[in-house]
Short mmCIF file of C-alpha atoms in Angstrom, two decimals:
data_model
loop_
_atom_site.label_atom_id
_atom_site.label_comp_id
_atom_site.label_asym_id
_atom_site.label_seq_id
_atom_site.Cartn_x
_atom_site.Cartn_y
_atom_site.Cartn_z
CA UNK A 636 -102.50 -156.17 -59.16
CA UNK A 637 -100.40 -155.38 -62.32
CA UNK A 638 -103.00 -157.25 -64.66
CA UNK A 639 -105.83 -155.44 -62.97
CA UNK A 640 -103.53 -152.06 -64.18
CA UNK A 641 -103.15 -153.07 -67.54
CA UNK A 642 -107.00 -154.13 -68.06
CA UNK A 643 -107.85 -150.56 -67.03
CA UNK A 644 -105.04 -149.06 -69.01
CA UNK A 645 -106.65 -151.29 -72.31
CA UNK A 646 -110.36 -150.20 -71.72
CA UNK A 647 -109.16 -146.66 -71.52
CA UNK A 648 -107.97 -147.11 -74.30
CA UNK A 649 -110.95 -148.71 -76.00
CA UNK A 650 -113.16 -145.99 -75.01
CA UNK A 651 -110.83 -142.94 -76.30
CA UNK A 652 -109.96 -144.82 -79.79
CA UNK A 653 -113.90 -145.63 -80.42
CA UNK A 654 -116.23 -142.73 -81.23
CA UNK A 655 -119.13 -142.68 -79.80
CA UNK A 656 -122.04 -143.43 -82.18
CA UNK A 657 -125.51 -142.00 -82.21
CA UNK A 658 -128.28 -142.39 -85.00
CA UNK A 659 -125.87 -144.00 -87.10
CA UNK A 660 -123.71 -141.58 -87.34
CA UNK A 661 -120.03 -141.96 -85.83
CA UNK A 662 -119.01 -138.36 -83.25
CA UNK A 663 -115.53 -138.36 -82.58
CA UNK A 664 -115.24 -137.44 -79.30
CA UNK A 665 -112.72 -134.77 -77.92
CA UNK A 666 -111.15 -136.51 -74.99
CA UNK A 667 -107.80 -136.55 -75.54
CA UNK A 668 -106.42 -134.16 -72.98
CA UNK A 669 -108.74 -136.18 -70.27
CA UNK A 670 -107.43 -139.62 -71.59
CA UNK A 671 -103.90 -138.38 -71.58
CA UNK A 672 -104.17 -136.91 -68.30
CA UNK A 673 -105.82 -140.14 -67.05
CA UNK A 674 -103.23 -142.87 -69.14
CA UNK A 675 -100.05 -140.33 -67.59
CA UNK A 676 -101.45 -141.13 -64.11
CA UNK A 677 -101.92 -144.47 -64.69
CA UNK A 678 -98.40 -145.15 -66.04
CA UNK A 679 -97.11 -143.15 -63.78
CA UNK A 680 -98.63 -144.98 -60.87
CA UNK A 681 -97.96 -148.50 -62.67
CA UNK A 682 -94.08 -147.36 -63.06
CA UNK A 683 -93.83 -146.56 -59.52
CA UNK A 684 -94.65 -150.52 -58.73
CA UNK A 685 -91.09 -151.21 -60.25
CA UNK A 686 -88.54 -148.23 -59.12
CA UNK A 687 -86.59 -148.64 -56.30
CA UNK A 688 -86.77 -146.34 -53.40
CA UNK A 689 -83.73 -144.49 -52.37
CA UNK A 690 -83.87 -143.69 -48.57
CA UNK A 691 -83.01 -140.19 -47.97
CA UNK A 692 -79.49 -139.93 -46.09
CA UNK A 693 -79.15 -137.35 -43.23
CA UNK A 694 -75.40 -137.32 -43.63
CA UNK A 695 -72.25 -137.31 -46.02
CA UNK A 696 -70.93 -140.64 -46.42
CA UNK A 697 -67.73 -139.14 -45.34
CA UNK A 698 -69.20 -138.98 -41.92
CA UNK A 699 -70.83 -142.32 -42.11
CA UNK A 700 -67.49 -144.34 -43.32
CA UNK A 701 -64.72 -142.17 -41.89
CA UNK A 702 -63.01 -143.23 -38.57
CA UNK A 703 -64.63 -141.03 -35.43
CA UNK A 704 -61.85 -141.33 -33.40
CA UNK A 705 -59.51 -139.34 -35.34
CA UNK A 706 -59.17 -136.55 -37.59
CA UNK A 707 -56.32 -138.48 -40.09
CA UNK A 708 -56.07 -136.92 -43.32
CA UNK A 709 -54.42 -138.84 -46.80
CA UNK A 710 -52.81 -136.97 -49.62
CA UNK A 711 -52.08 -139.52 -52.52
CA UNK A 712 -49.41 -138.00 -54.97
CA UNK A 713 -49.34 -139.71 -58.76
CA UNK A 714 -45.67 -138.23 -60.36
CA UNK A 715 -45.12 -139.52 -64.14
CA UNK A 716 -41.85 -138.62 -64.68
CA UNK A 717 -40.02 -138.46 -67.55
CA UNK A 718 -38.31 -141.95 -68.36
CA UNK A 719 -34.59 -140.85 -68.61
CA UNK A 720 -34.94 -138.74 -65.57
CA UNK A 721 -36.24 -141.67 -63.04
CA UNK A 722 -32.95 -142.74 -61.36
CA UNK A 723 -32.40 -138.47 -60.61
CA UNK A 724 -36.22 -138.28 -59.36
CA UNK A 725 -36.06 -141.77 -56.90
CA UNK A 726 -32.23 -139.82 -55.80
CA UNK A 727 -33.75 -136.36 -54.83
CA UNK A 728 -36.74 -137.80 -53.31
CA UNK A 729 -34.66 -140.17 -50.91
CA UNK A 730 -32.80 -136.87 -49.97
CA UNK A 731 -35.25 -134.36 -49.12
CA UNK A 732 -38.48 -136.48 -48.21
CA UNK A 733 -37.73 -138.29 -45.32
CA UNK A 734 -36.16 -135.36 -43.59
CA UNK A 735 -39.67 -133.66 -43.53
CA UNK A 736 -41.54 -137.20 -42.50
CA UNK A 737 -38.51 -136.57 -39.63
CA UNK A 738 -39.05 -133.39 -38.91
CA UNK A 739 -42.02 -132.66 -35.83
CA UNK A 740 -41.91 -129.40 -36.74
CA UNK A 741 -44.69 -130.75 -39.51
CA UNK A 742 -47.71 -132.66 -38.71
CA UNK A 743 -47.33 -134.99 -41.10
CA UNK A 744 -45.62 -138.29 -42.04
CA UNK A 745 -44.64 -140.11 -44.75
CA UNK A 746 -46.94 -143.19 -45.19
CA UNK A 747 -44.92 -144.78 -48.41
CA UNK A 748 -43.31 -143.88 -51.72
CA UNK A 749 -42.51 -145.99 -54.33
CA UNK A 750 -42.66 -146.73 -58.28
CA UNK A 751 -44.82 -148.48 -60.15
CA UNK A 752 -43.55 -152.05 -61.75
CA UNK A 753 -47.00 -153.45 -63.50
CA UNK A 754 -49.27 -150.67 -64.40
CA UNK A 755 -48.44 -147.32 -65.48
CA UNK A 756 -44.87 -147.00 -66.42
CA UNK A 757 -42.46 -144.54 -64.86
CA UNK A 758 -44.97 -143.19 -61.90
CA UNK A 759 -43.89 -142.73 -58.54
CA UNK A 760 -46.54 -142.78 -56.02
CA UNK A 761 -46.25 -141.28 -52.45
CA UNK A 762 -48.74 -141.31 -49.77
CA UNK A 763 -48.79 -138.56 -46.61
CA UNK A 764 -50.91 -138.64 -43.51
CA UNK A 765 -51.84 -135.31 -41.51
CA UNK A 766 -52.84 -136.37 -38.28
CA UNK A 767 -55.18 -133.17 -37.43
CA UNK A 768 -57.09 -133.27 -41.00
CA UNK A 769 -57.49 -130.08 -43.06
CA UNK A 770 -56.04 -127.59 -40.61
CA UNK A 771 -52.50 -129.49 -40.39
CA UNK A 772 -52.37 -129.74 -44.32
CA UNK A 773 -52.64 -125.92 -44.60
CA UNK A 774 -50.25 -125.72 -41.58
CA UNK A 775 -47.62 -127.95 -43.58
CA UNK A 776 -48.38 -126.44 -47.36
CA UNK A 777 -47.56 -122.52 -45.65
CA UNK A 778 -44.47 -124.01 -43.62
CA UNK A 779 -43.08 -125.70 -46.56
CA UNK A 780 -43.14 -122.64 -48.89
CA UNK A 781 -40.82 -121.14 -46.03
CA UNK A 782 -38.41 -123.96 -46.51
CA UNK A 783 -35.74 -123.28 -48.68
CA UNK A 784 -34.83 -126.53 -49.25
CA UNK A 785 -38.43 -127.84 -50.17
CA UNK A 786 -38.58 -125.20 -52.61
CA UNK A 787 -35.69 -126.33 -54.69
CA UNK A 788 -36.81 -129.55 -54.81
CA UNK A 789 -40.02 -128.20 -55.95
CA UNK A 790 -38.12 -126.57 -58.49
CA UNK A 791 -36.12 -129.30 -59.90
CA UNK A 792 -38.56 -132.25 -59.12
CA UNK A 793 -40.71 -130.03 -62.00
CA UNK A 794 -37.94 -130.25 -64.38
CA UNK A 795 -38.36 -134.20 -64.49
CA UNK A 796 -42.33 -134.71 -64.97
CA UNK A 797 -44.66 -134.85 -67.30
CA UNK A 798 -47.63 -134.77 -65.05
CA UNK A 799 -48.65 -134.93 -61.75
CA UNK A 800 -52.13 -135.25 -59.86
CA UNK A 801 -53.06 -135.68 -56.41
CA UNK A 802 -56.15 -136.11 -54.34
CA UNK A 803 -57.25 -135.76 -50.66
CA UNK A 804 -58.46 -138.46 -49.10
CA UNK A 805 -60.08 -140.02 -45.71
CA UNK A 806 -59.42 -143.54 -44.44
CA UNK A 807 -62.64 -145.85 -43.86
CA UNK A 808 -63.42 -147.11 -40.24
CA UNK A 809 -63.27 -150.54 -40.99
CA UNK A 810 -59.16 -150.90 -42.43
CA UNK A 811 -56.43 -150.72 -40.45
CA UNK A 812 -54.23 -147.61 -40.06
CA UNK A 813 -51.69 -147.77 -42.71
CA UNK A 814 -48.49 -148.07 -40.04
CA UNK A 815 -44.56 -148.70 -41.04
CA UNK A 816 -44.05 -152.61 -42.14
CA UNK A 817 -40.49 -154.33 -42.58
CA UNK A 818 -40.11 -156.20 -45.66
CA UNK A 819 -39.35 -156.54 -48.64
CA UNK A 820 -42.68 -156.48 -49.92
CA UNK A 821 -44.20 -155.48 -53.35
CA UNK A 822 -47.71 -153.26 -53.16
CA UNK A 823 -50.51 -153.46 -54.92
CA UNK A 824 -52.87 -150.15 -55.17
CA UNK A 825 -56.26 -151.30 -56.47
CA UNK A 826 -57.90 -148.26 -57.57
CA UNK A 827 -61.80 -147.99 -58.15
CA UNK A 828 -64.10 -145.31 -59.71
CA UNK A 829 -67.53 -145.97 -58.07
CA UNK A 830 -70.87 -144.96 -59.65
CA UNK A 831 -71.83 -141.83 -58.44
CA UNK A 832 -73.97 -142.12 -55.27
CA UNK A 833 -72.64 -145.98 -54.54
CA UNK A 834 -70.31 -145.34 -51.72
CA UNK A 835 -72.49 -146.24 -48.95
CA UNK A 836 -72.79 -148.97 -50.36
CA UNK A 837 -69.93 -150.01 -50.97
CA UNK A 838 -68.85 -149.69 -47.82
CA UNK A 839 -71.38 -151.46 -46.25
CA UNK A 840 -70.49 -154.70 -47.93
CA UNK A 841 -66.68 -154.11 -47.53
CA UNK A 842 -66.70 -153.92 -43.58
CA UNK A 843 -67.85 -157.28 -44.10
CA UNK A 844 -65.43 -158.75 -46.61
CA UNK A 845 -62.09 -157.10 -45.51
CA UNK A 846 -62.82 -159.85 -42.41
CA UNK A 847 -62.09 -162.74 -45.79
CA UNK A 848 -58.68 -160.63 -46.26
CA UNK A 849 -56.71 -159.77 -43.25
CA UNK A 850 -55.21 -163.91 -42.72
CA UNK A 851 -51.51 -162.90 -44.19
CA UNK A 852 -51.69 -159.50 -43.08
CA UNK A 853 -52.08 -158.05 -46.93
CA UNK A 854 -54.11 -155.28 -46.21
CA UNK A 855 -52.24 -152.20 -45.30
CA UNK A 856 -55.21 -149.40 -45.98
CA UNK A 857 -58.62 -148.12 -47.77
CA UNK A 858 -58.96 -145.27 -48.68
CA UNK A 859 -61.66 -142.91 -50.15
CA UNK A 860 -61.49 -139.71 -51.85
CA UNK A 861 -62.96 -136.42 -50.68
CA UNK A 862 -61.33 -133.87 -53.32
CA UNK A 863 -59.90 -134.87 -56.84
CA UNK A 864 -61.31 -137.75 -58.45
CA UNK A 865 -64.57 -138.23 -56.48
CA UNK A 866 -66.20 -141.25 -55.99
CA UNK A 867 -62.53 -142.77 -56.15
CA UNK A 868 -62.07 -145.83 -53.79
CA UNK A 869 -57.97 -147.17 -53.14
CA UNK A 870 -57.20 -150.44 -51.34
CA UNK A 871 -53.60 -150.72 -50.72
CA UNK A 872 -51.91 -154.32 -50.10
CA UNK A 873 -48.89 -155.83 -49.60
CA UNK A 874 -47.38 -159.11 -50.75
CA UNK A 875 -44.26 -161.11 -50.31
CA UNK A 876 -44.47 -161.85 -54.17
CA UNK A 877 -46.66 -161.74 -57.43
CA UNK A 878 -47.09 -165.62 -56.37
CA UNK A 879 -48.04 -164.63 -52.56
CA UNK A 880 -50.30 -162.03 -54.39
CA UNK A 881 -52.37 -165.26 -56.23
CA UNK A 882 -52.14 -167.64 -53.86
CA UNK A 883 -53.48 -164.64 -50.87
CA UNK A 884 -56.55 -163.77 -53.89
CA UNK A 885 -57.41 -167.08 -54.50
CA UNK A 886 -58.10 -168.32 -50.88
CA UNK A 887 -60.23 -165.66 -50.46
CA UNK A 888 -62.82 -167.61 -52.56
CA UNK A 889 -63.16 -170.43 -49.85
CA UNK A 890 -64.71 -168.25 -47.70
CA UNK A 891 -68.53 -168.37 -47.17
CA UNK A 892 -69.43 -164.86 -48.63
CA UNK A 893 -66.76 -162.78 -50.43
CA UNK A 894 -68.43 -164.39 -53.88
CA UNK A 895 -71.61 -162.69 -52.89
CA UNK A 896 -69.45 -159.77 -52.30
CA UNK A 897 -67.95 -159.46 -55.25
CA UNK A 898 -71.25 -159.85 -56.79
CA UNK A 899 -72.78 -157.06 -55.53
CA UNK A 900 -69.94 -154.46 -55.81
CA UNK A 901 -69.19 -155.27 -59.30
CA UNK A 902 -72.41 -153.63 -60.29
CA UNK A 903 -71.23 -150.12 -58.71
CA UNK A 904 -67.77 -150.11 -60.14
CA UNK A 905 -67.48 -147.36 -63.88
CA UNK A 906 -63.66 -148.18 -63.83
CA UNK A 907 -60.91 -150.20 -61.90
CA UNK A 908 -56.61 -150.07 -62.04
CA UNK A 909 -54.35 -152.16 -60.10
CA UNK A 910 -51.08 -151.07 -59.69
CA UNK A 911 -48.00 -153.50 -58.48
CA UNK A 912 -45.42 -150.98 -56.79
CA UNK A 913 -41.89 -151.35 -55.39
CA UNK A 914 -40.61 -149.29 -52.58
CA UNK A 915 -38.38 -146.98 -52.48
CA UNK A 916 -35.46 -147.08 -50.57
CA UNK A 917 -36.70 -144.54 -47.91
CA UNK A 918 -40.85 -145.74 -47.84
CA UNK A 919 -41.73 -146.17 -44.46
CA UNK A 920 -43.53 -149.14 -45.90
CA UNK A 921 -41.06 -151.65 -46.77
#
């Protein structure tokens, strides 16, 4: 079919680029708007063999990927704090944060804090879950600015940063809910910017291959972002060691399909970080 294209494409082009000769005498023919009109169709038509077909999707992603049988909520906090002032910020953190993860007077709960150890230097990372979704976040954010004690901790948390960021996110239906896990442990926070418009995708072939990663109990939560950084994607593990960490990666590759995994989601991927963190005293998540 796509010679048959390009033979009519070439004698269309024959007969525009020859003149059209009568008594000897060579008429240049006006047909170029025709021609143009007709090659434009035909390339157009001939292009269309080759592009893929997006399906049309009835629904956010967020309610194709998200969990139905809850309304769970994630917060991720990134705090780069000053490096002289990182002892003072881990202190006032272990004082005042837990007793608001303790507190049922806010629906929400501390899922884990701790600092990084490979990655970006001097960052504390905390993670919060409001079970009720938006609602309870608003209900916490106007309780807290009621709290005196929040407030100054507000206050002189700001004194030690340099920046902070944070962004909202849902959990997808396939991971487990992030729950409290003795330790010690280190964590690693694999963070991923997808192509815009891949996240379907992407989660299609990870319900699959988190089955390849759940024999030593490494994964703790996935995550995927809904305001901030969009298109973000976070997978949150835990490890006895760096060593545990290699050994758990590597034996993934025996499995009959993660490689074709991997193959496929590499494509969708702009940018990727992996963080190795170590709790704090106080994380939930040991």
């Amino acid at each position: 079919m796509a010679n048959r294209v390009l033979q009519k494409v070439g004698n269309g082009l024959k007969q525009t680029r020859n003149g059209v000769q009568r008594n000897g005498q060579v008429i240049l023919t006006i047909r170029s708007l025709s021609a143009s009109t007709n090659r434009n169709r035909e390339d157009s038509w001939f292009k269309s063999l080759f592009v893929r077909k997006v399906d049309p999707r009835k629904d956010a992603h967020s309610q194709l990927l998200a969990k139905k049988e809850d309304t769970n909520l994630y917060k991720i906090q990134f705090h780069n704090v000053k490096p002289e002032c990182l002892d003072a910020y881990n202190k006032l953190c272990e004082e005042v944060l837990p007793s608001i993860n303790a507190d049922s007077h806010y629906p929400c709960e501390l899922i884990g804090t701790w600092n990084t150890w490979y990655g970006e230097q001097d960052q504390a990372v905390h993670l919060w879950r409001y079970r009720g979704g938006y609602p309870a976040l608003t209900e916490v954010m106007n309780k807290l600015r009621q709290n005196k004690e929040f407030m100054e901790y507000r206050n002189e948390r700001g004194k030690m940063l340099l920046s902070r960021r944070n962004q909202l996110l849902l959990e997808f239906s396939f991971w487990n809910e992030p729950n409290p896990r003795p330790g010690p442990n280190i964590y690693e926070l694999r963070s991923y910017q997808l192509r815009p418009g891949t996240m379907i995708e992407w989660g299609n072939y990870w319900a699959r291959a988190i089955e390849f990663r759940q024999q030593n109990s490494e994964a703790v939560g996935g995550f995927f972002s809904q305001i901030g950084s969009l298109y973000m994607v976070h997978h949150l593990w835990a490890y006895k060691d760096l060593q545990s960490r290699e050994d758990t990666r590597n034996a993934a590759w025996q499995h009959e399909g993660w490689d074709e995994v991997v193959y496929y989601t590499v494509p969708l991927i702009q940018h990727m970080e992996s963080r190795i963190m170590i709790p704090m005293k106080t994380s939930p998540l040991k």
